[in-house]
Coordinates of C-alpha atoms and ligand atoms in Angstrom, one line a residue:
M1 CA 125.3 31.0 106.4
I2 CA 124.5 31.8 102.8
N3 CA 127.5 31.5 100.5
L4 CA 127.3 34.9 98.7
Y5 CA 130.5 34.1 96.9
K6 CA 129.5 30.7 95.6
D7 CA 129.0 32.0 92.0
T8 CA 131.8 34.6 92.1
P9 CA 134.9 33.7 90.1
L10 CA 137.3 34.6 93.0
Q11 CA 141.0 34.8 92.4
I12 CA 142.6 33.4 95.6
L13 CA 146.3 33.5 96.4
I14 CA 147.5 31.0 99.1
I15 CA 150.9 31.7 100.6
E16 CA 151.9 28.4 102.2
D17 CA 155.3 26.6 102.2
N18 CA 153.9 23.3 103.4
K19 CA 152.9 21.5 100.2
D20 CA 150.4 19.3 101.9
H21 CA 148.7 22.2 103.7
A22 CA 148.7 24.2 100.5
F23 CA 147.1 21.3 98.6
L24 CA 144.4 20.7 101.2
T25 CA 143.7 24.4 101.5
S26 CA 143.2 24.8 97.8
K27 CA 140.9 21.8 97.6
T28 CA 138.8 23.3 100.5
F29 CA 138.5 26.5 98.5
Q30 CA 137.5 24.8 95.3
K31 CA 134.7 23.0 97.1
A32 CA 133.4 26.2 98.8
F33 CA 134.0 28.5 95.8
P34 CA 133.6 26.3 92.7
L35 CA 134.3 29.1 90.3
S36 CA 137.5 30.3 92.0
K37 CA 141.0 30.4 90.5
I38 CA 143.6 29.5 93.0
S39 CA 147.3 30.1 92.9
I40 CA 149.9 29.1 95.4
A41 CA 153.1 30.8 96.5
E42 CA 155.6 29.0 98.7
T43 CA 157.6 32.1 99.6
A44 CA 157.0 35.8 100.1
R45 CA 159.1 36.6 97.0
E46 CA 156.9 34.3 94.9
A47 CA 153.8 35.8 96.4
Y48 CA 154.8 39.4 95.3
E49 CA 155.3 38.1 91.7
K50 CA 151.7 36.8 91.8
L51 CA 150.2 40.2 92.7
S52 CA 149.6 41.1 89.2
P53 CA 146.8 40.9 88.3
P54 CA 145.8 41.4 91.9
P55 CA 143.9 38.5 93.6
D56 CA 140.6 39.1 95.3
I57 CA 141.9 37.7 98.5
I58 CA 145.2 36.5 100.0
V59 CA 145.4 33.7 102.6
S60 CA 148.8 33.5 104.1
D61 CA 150.5 31.3 106.6
Y62 CA 152.5 33.1 109.3
N63 CA 155.7 31.2 109.2
L64 CA 157.4 31.3 105.8
P65 CA 161.0 30.7 104.8
D66 CA 161.9 34.3 103.8
E67 CA 159.4 36.6 105.6
D68 CA 156.7 36.2 108.2
G69 CA 153.0 36.8 107.4
L70 CA 152.9 40.2 109.1
A71 CA 155.8 41.5 106.9
I72 CA 154.0 40.2 103.8
L73 CA 150.8 42.0 104.8
Q74 CA 152.8 45.2 105.2
N75 CA 154.7 44.8 102.0
V76 CA 151.6 44.1 100.0
K77 CA 150.1 47.3 101.4
S78 CA 153.2 49.4 100.8
R79 CA 153.2 48.3 97.2
G80 CA 149.8 50.0 96.8
F81 CA 147.6 46.9 96.9
D82 CA 144.3 47.0 98.8
I83 CA 143.5 43.3 99.0
P84 CA 141.6 41.5 101.8
F85 CA 144.3 39.5 103.7
V86 CA 143.7 36.5 106.0
I87 CA 146.5 35.3 108.2
M88 CA 146.9 31.7 109.5
T89 CA 148.8 31.2 112.7
G90 CA 149.8 28.1 114.6
A91 CA 147.8 27.1 117.7
G92 CA 149.0 29.2 120.6
D93 CA 150.1 32.1 118.4
E94 CA 146.8 34.1 118.8
K95 CA 148.9 37.1 119.9
L96 CA 150.4 37.2 116.3
A97 CA 146.9 37.1 114.9
V98 CA 145.8 40.1 117.0
E99 CA 148.9 42.0 115.7
A100 CA 148.0 41.1 112.2
L101 CA 144.5 42.4 112.6
Q102 CA 145.9 45.6 114.1
A103 CA 148.1 45.9 111.0
G104 CA 145.2 45.7 108.7
A105 CA 144.5 41.9 108.1
Y106 CA 140.8 41.3 107.5
N107 CA 140.6 38.1 109.4
Y108 CA 142.7 35.3 111.0
L109 CA 142.6 31.6 111.5
V110 CA 144.3 29.4 114.0
K111 CA 145.6 26.2 112.5
D112 CA 144.1 23.7 114.8
E113 CA 142.9 20.2 113.8
A114 CA 139.5 21.6 112.4
Y115 CA 140.9 24.7 110.7
L116 CA 140.1 23.5 107.1
S117 CA 136.4 23.2 107.8
A118 CA 136.4 26.8 109.3
L119 CA 138.4 28.2 106.4
P120 CA 135.4 29.0 104.0
K121 CA 133.6 30.9 106.7
V122 CA 136.7 32.9 107.6
I123 CA 137.2 33.8 103.9
R124 CA 133.5 34.9 103.5
E125 CA 133.8 37.0 106.6
A126 CA 136.9 38.7 105.3
L127 CA 135.3 39.3 102.0
D128 CA 132.2 40.8 103.6
K129 CA 134.3 43.0 105.8
Y130 CA 136.2 44.2 102.8
R131 CA 133.0 44.9 100.9
F132 CA 131.5 46.8 103.8
Q133 CA 134.7 48.7 104.2
K134 CA 134.7 49.7 100.5
E135 CA 131.0 50.7 100.6
K136 CA 131.7 52.8 103.7
E137 CA 134.6 54.5 102.1
A138 CA 132.6 55.2 98.9
L139 CA 129.8 56.7 101.1
E140 CA 132.2 58.8 103.1
Q141 CA 133.7 60.0 99.8
E142 CA 130.2 60.9 98.6
V143 CA 129.5 62.8 101.8
R144 CA 132.7 64.7 101.5
E145 CA 132.0 65.6 97.8
K146 CA 128.4 66.7 98.7
N147 CA 129.7 68.8 101.6
T148 CA 132.2 70.5 99.3
A149 CA 129.5 71.2 96.8
L150 CA 127.2 72.5 99.5
E151 CA 130.0 74.7 100.9
R152 CA 130.6 76.0 97.3
A153 CA 126.9 76.7 96.9
N154 CA 126.8 78.5 100.2
Q155 CA 129.8 80.7 99.3
E156 CA 128.0 81.5 96.0
L157 CA 124.8 82.4 97.9
R158 CA 126.8 84.6 100.4
K159 CA 128.4 86.4 97.4
L160 CA 125.1 86.9 95.7
D161 CA 123.6 88.2 99.0
Q162 CA 126.5 90.6 99.3
L163 CA 126.1 91.7 95.6
K164 CA 122.4 92.2 96.2
S165 CA 123.0 94.5 99.2
E166 CA 125.5 96.5 97.1
F167 CA 123.0 96.5 94.3
I168 CA 120.3 97.9 96.6
A169 CA 122.7 100.6 97.8
A170 CA 123.6 101.5 94.1
V171 CA 120.0 101.5 93.0
S172 CA 119.0 103.7 96.0
H173 CA 121.8 106.1 95.0
E174 CA 120.7 105.9 91.3
F175 CA 117.2 106.9 92.4
R176 CA 118.2 109.6 94.9
T177 CA 120.4 111.6 92.5
P178 CA 117.7 112.3 89.8
L179 CA 115.0 112.6 92.5
N180 CA 117.1 115.3 94.3
S181 CA 117.4 117.2 90.9
I182 CA 113.7 116.9 90.3
K183 CA 113.0 118.2 93.9
E184 CA 115.4 121.1 93.5
S185 CA 113.9 122.0 90.1
I186 CA 110.3 121.9 91.4
A187 CA 111.3 124.0 94.4
L188 CA 113.0 126.7 92.2
L189 CA 109.9 126.8 90.0
A190 CA 107.4 126.7 92.9
E191 CA 109.2 129.5 94.8
G192 CA 109.3 131.6 91.7
V193 CA 113.1 131.8 91.7
V194 CA 112.9 130.9 88.0
K195 CA 109.9 130.9 85.7
I196 CA 108.9 128.7 82.8
G197 CA 109.0 130.7 79.6
E198 CA 112.2 132.4 80.6
E199 CA 115.6 131.0 79.7
Q200 CA 116.6 129.8 83.2
G201 CA 113.2 128.5 84.0
N202 CA 113.1 126.5 80.8
R203 CA 116.6 125.1 81.6
V204 CA 115.4 124.0 85.1
F205 CA 112.3 122.4 83.6
E206 CA 114.5 120.5 81.1
I207 CA 116.7 119.2 83.9
A208 CA 113.6 117.9 85.7
A209 CA 112.2 116.3 82.6
N210 CA 115.6 114.6 81.8
N211 CA 115.8 113.2 85.3
V212 CA 112.2 111.9 85.2
N213 CA 113.3 110.0 82.0
R214 CA 116.4 108.7 83.7
L215 CA 114.2 107.4 86.6
A216 CA 111.8 105.8 84.1
L217 CA 114.7 104.0 82.3
L218 CA 116.1 102.8 85.6
I219 CA 112.7 101.3 86.5
D220 CA 112.5 99.7 83.1
D221 CA 115.9 98.1 83.7
L222 CA 114.7 96.7 87.0
L223 CA 111.5 95.4 85.6
D224 CA 113.3 93.8 82.6
F225 CA 115.7 92.2 85.0
S226 CA 113.0 90.7 87.2
K227 CA 111.1 89.5 84.1
L228 CA 114.3 87.8 82.8
E229 CA 115.0 86.2 86.1
A230 CA 111.5 84.8 86.3
G231 CA 111.7 83.6 82.7
R232 CA 108.7 85.9 81.9
M233 CA 110.1 88.1 79.2
R234 CA 107.9 87.8 76.1
L235 CA 109.5 88.6 72.8
E236 CA 107.5 89.7 69.7
K237 CA 109.8 88.4 67.0
Q238 CA 109.2 89.5 63.4
P239 CA 111.5 89.7 60.4
Q240 CA 113.3 93.0 60.9
D241 CA 115.8 95.0 58.9
L242 CA 118.8 95.2 61.1
S243 CA 120.1 98.3 59.2
E244 CA 117.0 100.2 60.3
I245 CA 117.6 99.2 63.9
I246 CA 121.2 100.4 63.8
A247 CA 120.2 103.6 62.0
E248 CA 117.6 104.3 64.7
V249 CA 120.1 103.9 67.5
V250 CA 122.8 105.9 65.8
D251 CA 120.2 108.7 65.0
S252 CA 119.2 109.0 68.6
M253 CA 122.6 108.7 70.2
K254 CA 124.9 110.6 67.8
G255 CA 123.9 114.1 68.8
I256 CA 124.1 113.5 72.5
A257 CA 127.5 111.8 72.2
E258 CA 128.9 114.8 70.3
K259 CA 127.2 117.4 72.5
T260 CA 128.1 116.0 75.9
K261 CA 131.5 114.4 75.3
Q262 CA 132.6 115.4 71.8
I263 CA 132.6 111.7 70.9
R264 CA 132.1 110.8 67.3
L265 CA 129.6 108.0 66.8
V266 CA 130.3 106.3 63.5
W267 CA 128.6 103.4 61.7
V268 CA 130.7 101.4 59.2
G269 CA 128.6 99.2 57.0
G270 CA 127.9 98.3 53.4
G271 CA 126.1 95.8 51.1
D272 CA 122.8 94.1 51.4
H273 CA 120.1 94.4 54.0
P274 CA 119.4 90.8 55.2
Q275 CA 116.6 90.6 57.8
V276 CA 116.9 89.2 61.3
F277 CA 114.0 87.5 63.2
A278 CA 113.8 89.7 66.2
D279 CA 111.9 91.8 68.7
K280 CA 112.8 95.2 67.4
S281 CA 112.4 97.2 70.6
R282 CA 114.6 94.6 72.4
I283 CA 117.4 94.7 69.9
V284 CA 117.3 98.5 69.9
Q285 CA 117.5 98.3 73.7
V286 CA 120.6 96.0 73.5
L287 CA 122.4 98.3 71.0
M288 CA 121.4 101.4 72.9
N289 CA 122.9 99.9 76.1
L290 CA 126.2 99.0 74.3
V291 CA 126.5 102.4 72.7
D292 CA 125.5 104.1 75.9
N293 CA 128.2 102.2 77.8
A294 CA 130.8 102.9 75.0
I295 CA 130.1 106.7 75.4
K296 CA 130.0 106.4 79.2
F297 CA 133.4 104.7 79.4
T298 CA 135.2 106.7 76.7
P299 CA 136.9 110.0 77.6
P300 CA 135.8 113.2 75.8
G301 CA 137.2 113.4 72.2
G302 CA 137.1 109.7 71.6
R303 CA 135.3 107.6 69.0
V304 CA 132.6 104.9 69.0
T305 CA 132.3 102.8 65.9
I306 CA 129.5 100.4 65.0
T307 CA 130.2 97.7 62.4
S308 CA 127.8 95.3 60.9
E309 CA 128.2 92.3 58.6
V310 CA 127.0 88.8 57.9
N311 CA 129.4 85.9 58.6
G312 CA 129.7 82.5 56.9
D313 CA 127.3 80.9 59.4
A314 CA 124.4 83.2 58.3
Q315 CA 124.8 85.2 61.5
A316 CA 124.4 89.0 61.5
V317 CA 127.4 90.3 63.5
V318 CA 127.1 93.8 65.1
A319 CA 130.1 95.2 67.0
V320 CA 130.3 98.4 69.1
E321 CA 133.9 99.5 69.5
D322 CA 135.2 102.4 71.6
T323 CA 138.5 104.1 72.3
G324 CA 137.7 104.2 76.0
I325 CA 139.2 103.0 79.3
G326 CA 138.9 99.3 78.4
I327 CA 138.4 96.4 80.8
G328 CA 141.1 94.5 82.6
K329 CA 141.6 90.8 81.8
E330 CA 140.5 89.8 85.4
D331 CA 137.2 91.6 85.0
L332 CA 136.2 90.5 81.5
G333 CA 134.5 87.3 82.8
R334 CA 132.3 89.1 85.3
I335 CA 130.9 92.1 83.5
F336 CA 128.0 90.1 82.1
K337 CA 127.0 88.8 85.5
K338 CA 124.1 90.5 87.2
F339 CA 125.0 93.4 89.5
E340 CA 128.6 93.4 88.5
Q341 CA 130.4 96.6 88.0
V342 CA 134.0 97.1 87.5
R343 CA 135.2 99.9 89.7
T344 CA 137.5 102.2 87.8
R345 CA 139.9 104.2 89.8
Q346 CA 141.1 106.4 86.9
P347 CA 140.3 110.1 87.4
G348 CA 137.3 111.3 85.5
T349 CA 136.1 107.7 84.8
E350 CA 133.9 107.4 87.9
V351 CA 130.6 106.3 86.4
R352 CA 127.7 104.9 88.3
G353 CA 125.1 102.4 87.1
T354 CA 123.2 99.4 88.3
G355 CA 125.5 96.8 86.7
L356 CA 122.4 95.2 85.1
G357 CA 122.6 96.5 81.5
L358 CA 125.0 93.9 80.2
A359 CA 123.4 91.0 82.0
I360 CA 120.0 92.1 80.5
S361 CA 121.5 92.6 77.0
K362 CA 123.2 89.2 77.1
Q363 CA 120.0 87.4 78.0
I364 CA 118.0 89.3 75.4
V365 CA 120.5 88.4 72.7
E366 CA 120.5 84.7 73.9
L367 CA 116.7 84.7 73.7
H368 CA 117.2 85.5 70.1
E369 CA 119.5 82.6 69.7
G370 CA 122.5 84.9 69.4
H371 CA 125.6 85.6 71.4
L372 CA 127.1 88.6 73.1
R373 CA 130.8 88.8 73.9
V374 CA 133.5 91.3 74.6
E375 CA 137.1 91.9 73.5
S376 CA 138.9 94.5 75.5
E377 CA 142.2 95.7 76.8
L378 CA 142.7 98.1 79.7
N379 CA 143.3 101.7 78.4
R380 CA 142.9 100.5 74.8
G381 CA 139.2 100.5 74.4
S382 CA 136.5 97.7 74.2
R383 CA 134.6 95.9 71.5
F384 CA 131.3 94.4 72.3
I385 CA 130.0 92.0 69.6
F386 CA 126.6 90.4 69.3
T387 CA 125.2 88.0 66.7
L388 CA 121.7 87.3 65.5
P389 CA 120.6 84.6 63.1
V390 CA 119.7 86.0 59.7
Y391 CA 116.1 85.4 58.8
G392 CA 115.2 82.7 56.2
E393 CA 116.2 83.3 52.6
A394 CA 117.9 86.5 53.2
A395 CA 121.0 84.7 54.5
K396 CA 123.9 85.6 52.2
P397 CA 127.3 84.5 53.5
Q398 CA 130.0 87.2 53.7
A399 CA 127.5 89.9 52.5
K400 CA 127.8 93.3 54.2
L401 CA 124.7 94.6 55.8
S402 CA 124.5 98.1 54.6
T403 CA 126.2 101.0 52.8
H404 CA 124.0 103.3 54.7
T405 CA 125.9 105.6 57.0
Q406 CA 124.5 108.1 59.4
G407 CA 124.6 111.7 58.2
G408 CA 127.4 110.8 55.8
K409 CA 130.1 113.0 57.2
N410 CA 131.3 110.7 60.1
A411 CA 131.2 107.5 58.2
T412 CA 134.5 105.9 57.2
Ligands
ADP501 P1 126.4 99.7 84.3 O1 126.7 100.3 83.0 O2 125.0 100.0 84.9 O3 127.4 99.7 85.3 P2 126.5 97.3 82.7 O4 126.0 95.9 83.0 O5 126.0 97.9 81.5 O6 126.2 98.1 84.0 O7 128.1 97.2 82.7 C1 128.8 96.5 83.7 C2 130.2 97.0 83.8 O8 131.0 96.7 82.7 C3 130.3 98.6 83.9 O9 130.1 99.0 85.2 C4 131.7 98.8 83.4 O10 132.6 98.6 84.5 C5 131.9 97.7 82.4 N1 131.7 98.2 81.0 C6 130.6 98.0 80.2 N2 130.8 98.5 79.0 C7 132.1 99.0 79.0 C8 132.9 99.7 78.0 N3 132.4 100.0 76.8 N4 134.1 100.1 78.4 C9 134.6 99.8 79.6 N5 133.9 99.1 80.6 C10 132.7 98.8 80.3

């Protein structure tokens, strides 16, 4: 048998009250394991004192003055030590050896006339058994951890699957509503119930046109989402004046906010106009989405405020703040996840959507090396903040972006 442990500096503890036996045993070990360090305990009490640092293996006689070998084995274990233990019994005491194996001893040796020559092999077997046992335990632990990770991944997939089903239902609903309006409008016009050129007919035509736009936007969202998912969204980044972007969004949303919900859309800004390196249409899209949400989730008569500034890290910071329904703490973490919508139960706040807008906006901002985050409190309103790195030389820490305010009268 190859002596695998020949070059291992083993720490061996011998528990043996017979001095001659202890001496011979230690000499046998030294010959078989030349690098080993051997200590001898004559009693159980002495052995416990020699457990720190823990030896690599314990070889114990069965009959000792204060405790028997089986009790020592149990005490060593109950003290939290996991050390290979070999028990030596007298000839005719094999029954005790079996008991010791059942109690967790790694091997045993009957002290007959040839026991010293058998000792190294018994020790090697015990050490092998211990090593295999540890490897087996490590493998079992690994399998347990992998199973847990797999179970977690499965749960995640099941949840995603469920969200996708809900998403398809929501999208179908989102499509059906404007489609029905378009169908109704066409029927009214086709049957001559109303006529284009007359007031009611023009109104019906406008409703149809608005719904066609709504459908187109919805399809855009879906296409953007699939492009982002596949990592295929191409950005055409150029130095852009952020103030112009904000102005464009405020211009296009202000009228509708006032007309449909009597919500004042205000842009608070001032100072220089540093440029950002961005794809203008995508940043317009992000800002539109945030303002659109702010209007959607703010009751009539409320206020939506846009602020813009440059912080000390040369980041343009744009915030969209509303006085709306807010978002509960428990929901803050998930609104940026795809398909996620927070169901609001408050009367008059039932708003439908795809739950994709924020997930798309966040990814677009991140593709610009910026961040999008939210601060919100239920019934107190929300504040969505995104950053974009300022372009090149234009970075001026603490400078405000613009003094420009939309239409003058609503600016504060
Ligand atoms: P959608 O608007 O299509 O539902 P979004 O991804 O834009 O999808 O928004 C996800 C959810 O985040 C919304 O359904 C809403 O519950 C919540 N949310 C977004 N913006 C606001 C806001 N300004 N105030 C309150 N809740 C908001």
